[in-house]
mmCIF file of C-alpha atoms and ligand atoms in Angstrom:
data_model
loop_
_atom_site.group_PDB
_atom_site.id
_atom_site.type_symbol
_atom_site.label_atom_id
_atom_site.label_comp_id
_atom_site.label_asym_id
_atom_site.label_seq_id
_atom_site.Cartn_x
_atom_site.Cartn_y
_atom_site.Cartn_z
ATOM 1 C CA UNK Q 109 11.924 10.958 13.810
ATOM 2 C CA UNK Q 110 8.342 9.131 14.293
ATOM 3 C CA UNK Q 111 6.562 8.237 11.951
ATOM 4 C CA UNK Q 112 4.156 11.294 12.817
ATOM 5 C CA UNK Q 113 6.572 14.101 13.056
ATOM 6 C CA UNK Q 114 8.035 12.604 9.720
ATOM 7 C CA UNK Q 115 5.212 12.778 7.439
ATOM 8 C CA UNK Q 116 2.896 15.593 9.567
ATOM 9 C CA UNK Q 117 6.112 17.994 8.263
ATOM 10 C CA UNK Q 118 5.352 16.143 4.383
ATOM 11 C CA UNK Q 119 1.586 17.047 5.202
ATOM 12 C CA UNK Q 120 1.834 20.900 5.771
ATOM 13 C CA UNK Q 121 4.497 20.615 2.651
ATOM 14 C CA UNK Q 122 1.716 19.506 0.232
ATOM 15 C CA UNK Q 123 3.471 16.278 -0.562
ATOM 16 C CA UNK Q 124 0.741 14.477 0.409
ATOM 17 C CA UNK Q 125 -0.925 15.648 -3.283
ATOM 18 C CA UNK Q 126 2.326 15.114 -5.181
ATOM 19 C CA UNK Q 127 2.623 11.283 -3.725
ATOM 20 C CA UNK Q 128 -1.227 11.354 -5.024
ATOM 21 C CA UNK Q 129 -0.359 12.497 -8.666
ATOM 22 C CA UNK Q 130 3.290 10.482 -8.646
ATOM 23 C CA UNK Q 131 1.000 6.855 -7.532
ATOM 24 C CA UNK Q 132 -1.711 7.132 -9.160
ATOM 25 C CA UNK Q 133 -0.341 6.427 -12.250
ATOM 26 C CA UNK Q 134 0.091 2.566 -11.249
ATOM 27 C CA UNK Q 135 -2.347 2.638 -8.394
ATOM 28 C CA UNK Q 136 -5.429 3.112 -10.785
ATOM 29 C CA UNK Q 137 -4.580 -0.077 -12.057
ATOM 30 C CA UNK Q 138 -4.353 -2.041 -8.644
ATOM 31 C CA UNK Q 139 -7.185 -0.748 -7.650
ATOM 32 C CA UNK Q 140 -9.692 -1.653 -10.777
ATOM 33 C CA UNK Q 141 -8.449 -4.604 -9.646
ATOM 34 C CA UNK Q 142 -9.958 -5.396 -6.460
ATOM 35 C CA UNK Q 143 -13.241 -7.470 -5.743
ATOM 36 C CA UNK Q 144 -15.260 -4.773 -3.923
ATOM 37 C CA UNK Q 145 -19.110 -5.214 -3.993
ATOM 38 C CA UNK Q 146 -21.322 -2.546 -3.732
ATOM 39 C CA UNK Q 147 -21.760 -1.791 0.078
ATOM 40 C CA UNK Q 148 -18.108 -3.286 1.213
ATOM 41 C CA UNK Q 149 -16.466 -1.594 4.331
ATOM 42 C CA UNK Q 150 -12.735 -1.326 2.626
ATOM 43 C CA UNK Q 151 -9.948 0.262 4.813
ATOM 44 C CA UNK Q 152 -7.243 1.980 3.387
ATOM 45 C CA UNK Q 153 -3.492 1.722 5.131
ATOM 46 C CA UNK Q 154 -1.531 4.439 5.643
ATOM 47 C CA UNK Q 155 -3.861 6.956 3.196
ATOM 48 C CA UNK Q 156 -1.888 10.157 2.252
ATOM 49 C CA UNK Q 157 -3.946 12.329 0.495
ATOM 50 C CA UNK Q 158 -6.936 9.621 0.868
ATOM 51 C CA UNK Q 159 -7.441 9.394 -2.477
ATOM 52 C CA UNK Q 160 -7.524 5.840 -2.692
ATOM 53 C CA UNK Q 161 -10.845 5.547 -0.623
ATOM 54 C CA UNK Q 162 -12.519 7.832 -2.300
ATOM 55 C CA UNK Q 163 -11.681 6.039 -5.464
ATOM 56 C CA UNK Q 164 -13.125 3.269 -4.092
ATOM 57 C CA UNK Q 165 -16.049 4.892 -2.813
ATOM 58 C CA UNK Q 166 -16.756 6.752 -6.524
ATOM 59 C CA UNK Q 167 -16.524 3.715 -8.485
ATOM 60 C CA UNK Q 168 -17.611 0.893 -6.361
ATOM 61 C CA UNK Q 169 -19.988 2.261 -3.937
ATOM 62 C CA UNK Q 170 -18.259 1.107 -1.355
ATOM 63 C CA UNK Q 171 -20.791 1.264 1.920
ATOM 64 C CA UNK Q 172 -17.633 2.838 4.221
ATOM 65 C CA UNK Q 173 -14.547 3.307 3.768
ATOM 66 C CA UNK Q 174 -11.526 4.772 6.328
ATOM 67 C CA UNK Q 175 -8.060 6.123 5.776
ATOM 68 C CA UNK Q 176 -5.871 5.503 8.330
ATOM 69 C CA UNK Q 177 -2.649 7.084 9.297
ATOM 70 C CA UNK Q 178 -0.071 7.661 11.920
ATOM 71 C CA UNK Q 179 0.265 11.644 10.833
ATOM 72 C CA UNK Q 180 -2.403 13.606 12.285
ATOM 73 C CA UNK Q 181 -1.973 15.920 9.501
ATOM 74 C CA UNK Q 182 -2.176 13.598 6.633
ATOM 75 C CA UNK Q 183 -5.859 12.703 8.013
ATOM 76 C CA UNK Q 184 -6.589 15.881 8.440
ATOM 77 C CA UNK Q 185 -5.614 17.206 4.817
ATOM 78 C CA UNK Q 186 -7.771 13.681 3.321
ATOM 79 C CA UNK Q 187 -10.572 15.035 5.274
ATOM 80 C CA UNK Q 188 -10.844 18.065 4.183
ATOM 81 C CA UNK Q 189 -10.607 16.618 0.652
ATOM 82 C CA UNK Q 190 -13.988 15.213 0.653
ATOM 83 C CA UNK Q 191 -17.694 16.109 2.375
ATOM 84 C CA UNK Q 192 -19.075 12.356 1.511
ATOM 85 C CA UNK Q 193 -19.876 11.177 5.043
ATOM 86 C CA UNK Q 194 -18.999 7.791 3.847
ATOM 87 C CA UNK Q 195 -15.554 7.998 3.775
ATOM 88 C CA UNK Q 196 -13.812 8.853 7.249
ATOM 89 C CA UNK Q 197 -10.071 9.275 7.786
ATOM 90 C CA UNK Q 198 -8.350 8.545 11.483
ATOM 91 C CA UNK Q 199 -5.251 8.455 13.141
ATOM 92 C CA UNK Q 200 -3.612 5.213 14.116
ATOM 93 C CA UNK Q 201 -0.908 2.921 14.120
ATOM 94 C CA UNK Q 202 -0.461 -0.386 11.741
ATOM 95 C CA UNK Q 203 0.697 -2.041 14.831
ATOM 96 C CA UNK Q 204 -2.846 -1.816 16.051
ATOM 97 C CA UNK Q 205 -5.487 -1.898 13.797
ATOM 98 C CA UNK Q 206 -8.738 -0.140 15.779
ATOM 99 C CA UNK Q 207 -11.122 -2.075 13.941
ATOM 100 C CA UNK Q 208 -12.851 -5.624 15.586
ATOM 101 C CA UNK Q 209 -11.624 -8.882 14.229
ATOM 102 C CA UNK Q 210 -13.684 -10.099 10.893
ATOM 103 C CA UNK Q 211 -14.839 -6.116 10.419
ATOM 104 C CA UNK Q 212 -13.058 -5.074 7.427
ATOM 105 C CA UNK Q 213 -13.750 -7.055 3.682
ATOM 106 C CA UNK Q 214 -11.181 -5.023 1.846
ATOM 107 C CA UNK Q 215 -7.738 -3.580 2.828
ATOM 108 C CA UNK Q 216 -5.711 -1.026 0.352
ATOM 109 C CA UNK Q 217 -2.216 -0.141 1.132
ATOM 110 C CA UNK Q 218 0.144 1.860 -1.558
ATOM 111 C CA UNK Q 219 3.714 3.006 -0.490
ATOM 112 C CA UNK Q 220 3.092 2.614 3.065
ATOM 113 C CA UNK Q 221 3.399 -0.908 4.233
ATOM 114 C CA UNK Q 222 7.226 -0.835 4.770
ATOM 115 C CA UNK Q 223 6.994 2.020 6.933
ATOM 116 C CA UNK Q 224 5.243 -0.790 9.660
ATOM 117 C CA UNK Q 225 7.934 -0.861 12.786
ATOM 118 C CA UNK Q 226 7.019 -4.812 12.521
ATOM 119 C CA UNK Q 227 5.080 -5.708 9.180
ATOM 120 C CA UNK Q 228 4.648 -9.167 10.053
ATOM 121 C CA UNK Q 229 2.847 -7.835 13.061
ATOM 122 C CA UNK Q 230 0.686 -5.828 10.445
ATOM 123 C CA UNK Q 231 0.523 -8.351 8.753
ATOM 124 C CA UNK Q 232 -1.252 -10.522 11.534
ATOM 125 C CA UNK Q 233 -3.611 -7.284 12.440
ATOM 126 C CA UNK Q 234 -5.006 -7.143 8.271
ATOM 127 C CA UNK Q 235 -5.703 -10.837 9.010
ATOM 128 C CA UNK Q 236 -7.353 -10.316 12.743
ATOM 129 C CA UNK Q 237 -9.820 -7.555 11.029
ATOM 130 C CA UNK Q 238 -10.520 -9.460 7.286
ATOM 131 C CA UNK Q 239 -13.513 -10.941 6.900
ATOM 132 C CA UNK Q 240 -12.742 -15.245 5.653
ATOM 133 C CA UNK Q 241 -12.469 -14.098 1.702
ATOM 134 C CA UNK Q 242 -11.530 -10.411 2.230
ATOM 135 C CA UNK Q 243 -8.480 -8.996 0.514
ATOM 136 C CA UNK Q 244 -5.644 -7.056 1.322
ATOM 137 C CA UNK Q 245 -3.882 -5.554 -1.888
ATOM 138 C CA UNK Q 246 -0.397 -4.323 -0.938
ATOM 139 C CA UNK Q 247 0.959 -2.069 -3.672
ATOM 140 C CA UNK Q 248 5.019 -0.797 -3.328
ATOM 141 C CA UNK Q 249 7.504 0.947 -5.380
ATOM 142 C CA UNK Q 250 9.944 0.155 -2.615
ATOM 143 C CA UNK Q 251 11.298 -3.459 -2.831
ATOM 144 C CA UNK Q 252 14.333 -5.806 -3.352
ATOM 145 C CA UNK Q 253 13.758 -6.174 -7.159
ATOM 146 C CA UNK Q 254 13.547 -2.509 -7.521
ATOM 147 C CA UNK Q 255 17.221 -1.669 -7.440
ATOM 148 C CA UNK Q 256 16.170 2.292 -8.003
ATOM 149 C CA UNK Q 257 14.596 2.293 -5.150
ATOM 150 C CA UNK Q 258 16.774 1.354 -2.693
ATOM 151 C CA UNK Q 259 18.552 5.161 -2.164
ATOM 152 C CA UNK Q 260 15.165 6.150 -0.631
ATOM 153 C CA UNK Q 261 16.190 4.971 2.852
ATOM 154 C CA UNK Q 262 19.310 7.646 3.125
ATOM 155 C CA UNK Q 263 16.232 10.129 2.442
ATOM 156 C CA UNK Q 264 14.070 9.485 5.178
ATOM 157 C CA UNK Q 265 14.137 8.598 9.066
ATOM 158 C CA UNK Q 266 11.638 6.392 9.138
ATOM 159 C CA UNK Q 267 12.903 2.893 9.073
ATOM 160 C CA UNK Q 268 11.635 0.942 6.024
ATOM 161 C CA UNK Q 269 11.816 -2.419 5.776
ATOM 162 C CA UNK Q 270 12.926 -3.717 1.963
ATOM 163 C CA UNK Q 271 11.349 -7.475 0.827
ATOM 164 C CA UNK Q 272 11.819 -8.910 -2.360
ATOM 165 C CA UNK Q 273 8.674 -10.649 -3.976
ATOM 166 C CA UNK Q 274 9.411 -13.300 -2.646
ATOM 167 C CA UNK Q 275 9.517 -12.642 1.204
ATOM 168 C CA UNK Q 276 6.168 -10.647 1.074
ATOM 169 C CA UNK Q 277 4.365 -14.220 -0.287
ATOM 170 C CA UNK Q 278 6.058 -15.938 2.415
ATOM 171 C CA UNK Q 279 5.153 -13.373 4.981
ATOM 172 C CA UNK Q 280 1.601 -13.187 3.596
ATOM 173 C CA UNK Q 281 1.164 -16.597 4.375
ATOM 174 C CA UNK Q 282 3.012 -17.231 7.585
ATOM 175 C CA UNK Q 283 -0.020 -14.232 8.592
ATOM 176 C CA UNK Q 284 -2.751 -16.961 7.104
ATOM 177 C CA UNK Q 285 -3.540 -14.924 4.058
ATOM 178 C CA UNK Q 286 -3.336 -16.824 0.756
ATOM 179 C CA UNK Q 287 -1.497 -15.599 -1.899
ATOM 180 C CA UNK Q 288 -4.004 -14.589 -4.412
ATOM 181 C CA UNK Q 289 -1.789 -12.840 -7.184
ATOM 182 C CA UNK Q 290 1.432 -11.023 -6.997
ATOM 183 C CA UNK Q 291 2.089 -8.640 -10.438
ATOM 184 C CA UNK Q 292 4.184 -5.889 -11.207
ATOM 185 C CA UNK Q 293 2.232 -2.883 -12.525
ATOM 186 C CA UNK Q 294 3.881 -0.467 -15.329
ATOM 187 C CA UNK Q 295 3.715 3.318 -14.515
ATOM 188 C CA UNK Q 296 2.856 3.983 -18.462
ATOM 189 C CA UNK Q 297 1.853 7.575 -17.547
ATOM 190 C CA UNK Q 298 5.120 8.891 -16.686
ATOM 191 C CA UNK Q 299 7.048 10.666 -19.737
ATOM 192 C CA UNK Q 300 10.659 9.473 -20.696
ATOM 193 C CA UNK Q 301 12.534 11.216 -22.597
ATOM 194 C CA UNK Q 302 14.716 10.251 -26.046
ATOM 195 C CA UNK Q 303 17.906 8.578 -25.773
ATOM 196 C CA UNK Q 304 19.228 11.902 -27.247
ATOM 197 C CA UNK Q 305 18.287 13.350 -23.856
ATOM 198 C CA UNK Q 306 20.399 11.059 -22.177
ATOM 199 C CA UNK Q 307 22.004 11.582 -19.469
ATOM 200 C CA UNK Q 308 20.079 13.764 -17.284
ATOM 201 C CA UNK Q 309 20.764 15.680 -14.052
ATOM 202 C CA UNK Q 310 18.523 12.475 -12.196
ATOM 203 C CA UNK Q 311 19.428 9.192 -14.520
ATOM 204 C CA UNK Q 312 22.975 8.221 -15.791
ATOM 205 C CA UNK Q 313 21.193 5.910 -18.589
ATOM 206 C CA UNK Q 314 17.407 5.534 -20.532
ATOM 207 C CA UNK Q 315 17.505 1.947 -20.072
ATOM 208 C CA UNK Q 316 17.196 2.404 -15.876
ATOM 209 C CA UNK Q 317 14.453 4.837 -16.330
ATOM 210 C CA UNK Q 318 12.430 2.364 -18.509
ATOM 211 C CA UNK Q 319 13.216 -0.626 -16.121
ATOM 212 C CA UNK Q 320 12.113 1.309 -13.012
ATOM 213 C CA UNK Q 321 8.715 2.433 -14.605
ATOM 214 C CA UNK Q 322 7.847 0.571 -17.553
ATOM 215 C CA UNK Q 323 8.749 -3.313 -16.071
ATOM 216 C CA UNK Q 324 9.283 -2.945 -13.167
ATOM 217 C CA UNK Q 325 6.762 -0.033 -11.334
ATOM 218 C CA UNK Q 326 4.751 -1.280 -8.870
ATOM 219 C CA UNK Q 327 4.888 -4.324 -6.608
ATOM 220 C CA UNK Q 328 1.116 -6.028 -6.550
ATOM 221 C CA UNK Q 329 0.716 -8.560 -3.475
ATOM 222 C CA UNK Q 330 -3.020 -10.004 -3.233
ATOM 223 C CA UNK Q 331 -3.570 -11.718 0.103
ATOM 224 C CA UNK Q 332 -6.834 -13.287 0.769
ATOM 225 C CA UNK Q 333 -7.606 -14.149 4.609
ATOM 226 C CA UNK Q 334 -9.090 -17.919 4.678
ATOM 227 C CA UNK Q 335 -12.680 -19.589 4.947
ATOM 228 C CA UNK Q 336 -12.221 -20.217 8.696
ATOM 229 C CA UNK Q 337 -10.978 -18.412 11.229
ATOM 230 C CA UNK Q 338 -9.284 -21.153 12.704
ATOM 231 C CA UNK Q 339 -6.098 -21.709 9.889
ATOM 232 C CA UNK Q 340 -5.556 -17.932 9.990
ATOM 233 C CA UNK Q 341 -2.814 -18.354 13.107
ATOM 234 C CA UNK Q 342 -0.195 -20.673 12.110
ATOM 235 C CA UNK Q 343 -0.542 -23.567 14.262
ATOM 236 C CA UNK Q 344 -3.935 -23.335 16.162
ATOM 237 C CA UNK Q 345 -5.420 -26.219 16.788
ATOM 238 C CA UNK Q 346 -8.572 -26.807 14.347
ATOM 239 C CA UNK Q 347 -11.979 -26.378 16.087
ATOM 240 C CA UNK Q 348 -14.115 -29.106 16.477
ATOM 241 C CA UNK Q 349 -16.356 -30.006 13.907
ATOM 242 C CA UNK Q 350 -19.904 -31.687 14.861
ATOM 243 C CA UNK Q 351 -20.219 -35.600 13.915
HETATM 244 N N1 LIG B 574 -0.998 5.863 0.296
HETATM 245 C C1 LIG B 574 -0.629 7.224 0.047
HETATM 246 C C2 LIG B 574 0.438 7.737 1.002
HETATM 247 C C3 LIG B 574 1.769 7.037 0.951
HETATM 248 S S1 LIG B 574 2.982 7.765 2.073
HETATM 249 C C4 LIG B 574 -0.206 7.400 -1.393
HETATM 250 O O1 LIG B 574 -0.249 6.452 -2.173
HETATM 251 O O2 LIG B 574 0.165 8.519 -1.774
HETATM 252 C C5 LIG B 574 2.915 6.675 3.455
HETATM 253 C C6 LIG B 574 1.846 7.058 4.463
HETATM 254 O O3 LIG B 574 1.819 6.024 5.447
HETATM 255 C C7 LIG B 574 2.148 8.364 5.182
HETATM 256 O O4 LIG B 574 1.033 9.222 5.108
HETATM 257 C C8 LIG B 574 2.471 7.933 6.601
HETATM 258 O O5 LIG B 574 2.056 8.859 7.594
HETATM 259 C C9 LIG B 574 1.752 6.602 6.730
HETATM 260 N N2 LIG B 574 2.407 5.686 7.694
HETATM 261 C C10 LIG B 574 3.693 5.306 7.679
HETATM 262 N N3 LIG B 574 3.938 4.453 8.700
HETATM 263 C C11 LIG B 574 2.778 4.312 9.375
HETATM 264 C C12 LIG B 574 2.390 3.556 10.521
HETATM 265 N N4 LIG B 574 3.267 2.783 11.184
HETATM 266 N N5 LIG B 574 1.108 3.630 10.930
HETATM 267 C C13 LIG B 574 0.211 4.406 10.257
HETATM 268 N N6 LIG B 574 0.517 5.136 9.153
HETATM 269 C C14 LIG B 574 1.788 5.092 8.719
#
């Protein structure tokens, strides 16, 4: 399945609100996080629900901010989650960014990077539309570390691509972006139950459900794209400087 007929049939399901309620609990945190000034054109990555921009826009006041995603329906359900004619939600692929290069100053992405046919491709197209000093904050549950995660594949159709830690700083910077901060952010909102409870029809043991949320939760990667234009591809030649 494509990545549109996958998550348009999660769309008319409502999961697009129960991905909301199940993140939020660690993407609150990444997103107090992030440098945007009043007025900032932020763009965020495969939205869901959208509620991520409109986050931003509430307690920033962000000047615009756009959801994107490949499912039709999943921009059409953010849309009709909001009437500020701010924030603006459209279809589109991570392979091609429709935004000019330098136009963006902040990119959000939570649970949706891995879904990119060819992240380091995405990678390159965050860079292309960053303004020198924007960020991109890259926020996943799915990743090498995360050993609870890893069934999630055999549930979906959509490829996903698994890094550890480590490979998203290397890919990061291969892209041009510094590496800013990588963190992992505790879910402390989700409830687990006493040992006594122990186990239960989804967890064999206590001590996996505390790893998985409490220390291990959500994958932070900060990228910042550089001063000049000119270091962001890997190998171009600098541009001349005056005497
Ligand atoms: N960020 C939201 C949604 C996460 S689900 C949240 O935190 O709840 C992942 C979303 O990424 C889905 O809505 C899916 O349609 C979108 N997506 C996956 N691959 C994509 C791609 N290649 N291009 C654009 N959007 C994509």
């Amino acid at each position: 399945m494509s990545v549109r007929e996958e998550f348009d049939e999660w769309a008319a399901d409502g999961r697009d609100k129960g991905m909301e309620e199940r993140h939020w609990a660690t993407a609150k945190h990444a997103l107090g996080r992030m440098p945007v000034e009043p007025g900032d054109v932020v763009l965020d990555l495969g939205c869901g629900s959208g509620y991520a921009g409109r986050a931003i826009r509430d307690t920033y006041d962000a000047g615009r901010v756009y959801g994107l995603d490949g499912s039709p329906e999943m921009a059409r359900n953010a849309a009709s989650y909001t009437d500020d004619p701010q924030v603006g939600y459209v279809t589109g692929d991570f392979g091609a960014l429709p935004f000019a290069e330098d136009a963006i100053d902040h990119v959000w992405s939570m649970e949706a990077f891995y879904y990119a046919a060819d992240p380091r491709e995405t990678l390159a197209e965050i860079a292309r539309v960053l303004r020198p000093g924007g960020t991109f904050f890259c926020a996943v549950n799915y990743y090498e570390e995360n050993v609870h995660s890893h069934e999630w594949q055999e549930r979906i159709s959509v490829d996903m691509t698994r890094w550890s830690a480590g490979e998203y700083r290397e890919a990061f910077r291969e892209a041009g972006l510094h590496v800013a901060e990588q963190d992992n952010v505790p879910d402390r909102d989700v409830e687990i139950p006493d040992a006594s409870a122990f186990p239960t029809d989804d967890w064999e043991r206590r001590e996996d459900v505390v790893q998985r949320y409490r220390e291990l939760g959500t994958l932070l990667t900060v990228g910042v794209a550089p001063r000049s234009g000119t270091d962001r591809r890997r190998g171009a030649a600098p541009r001349d400087r005056p005497p």
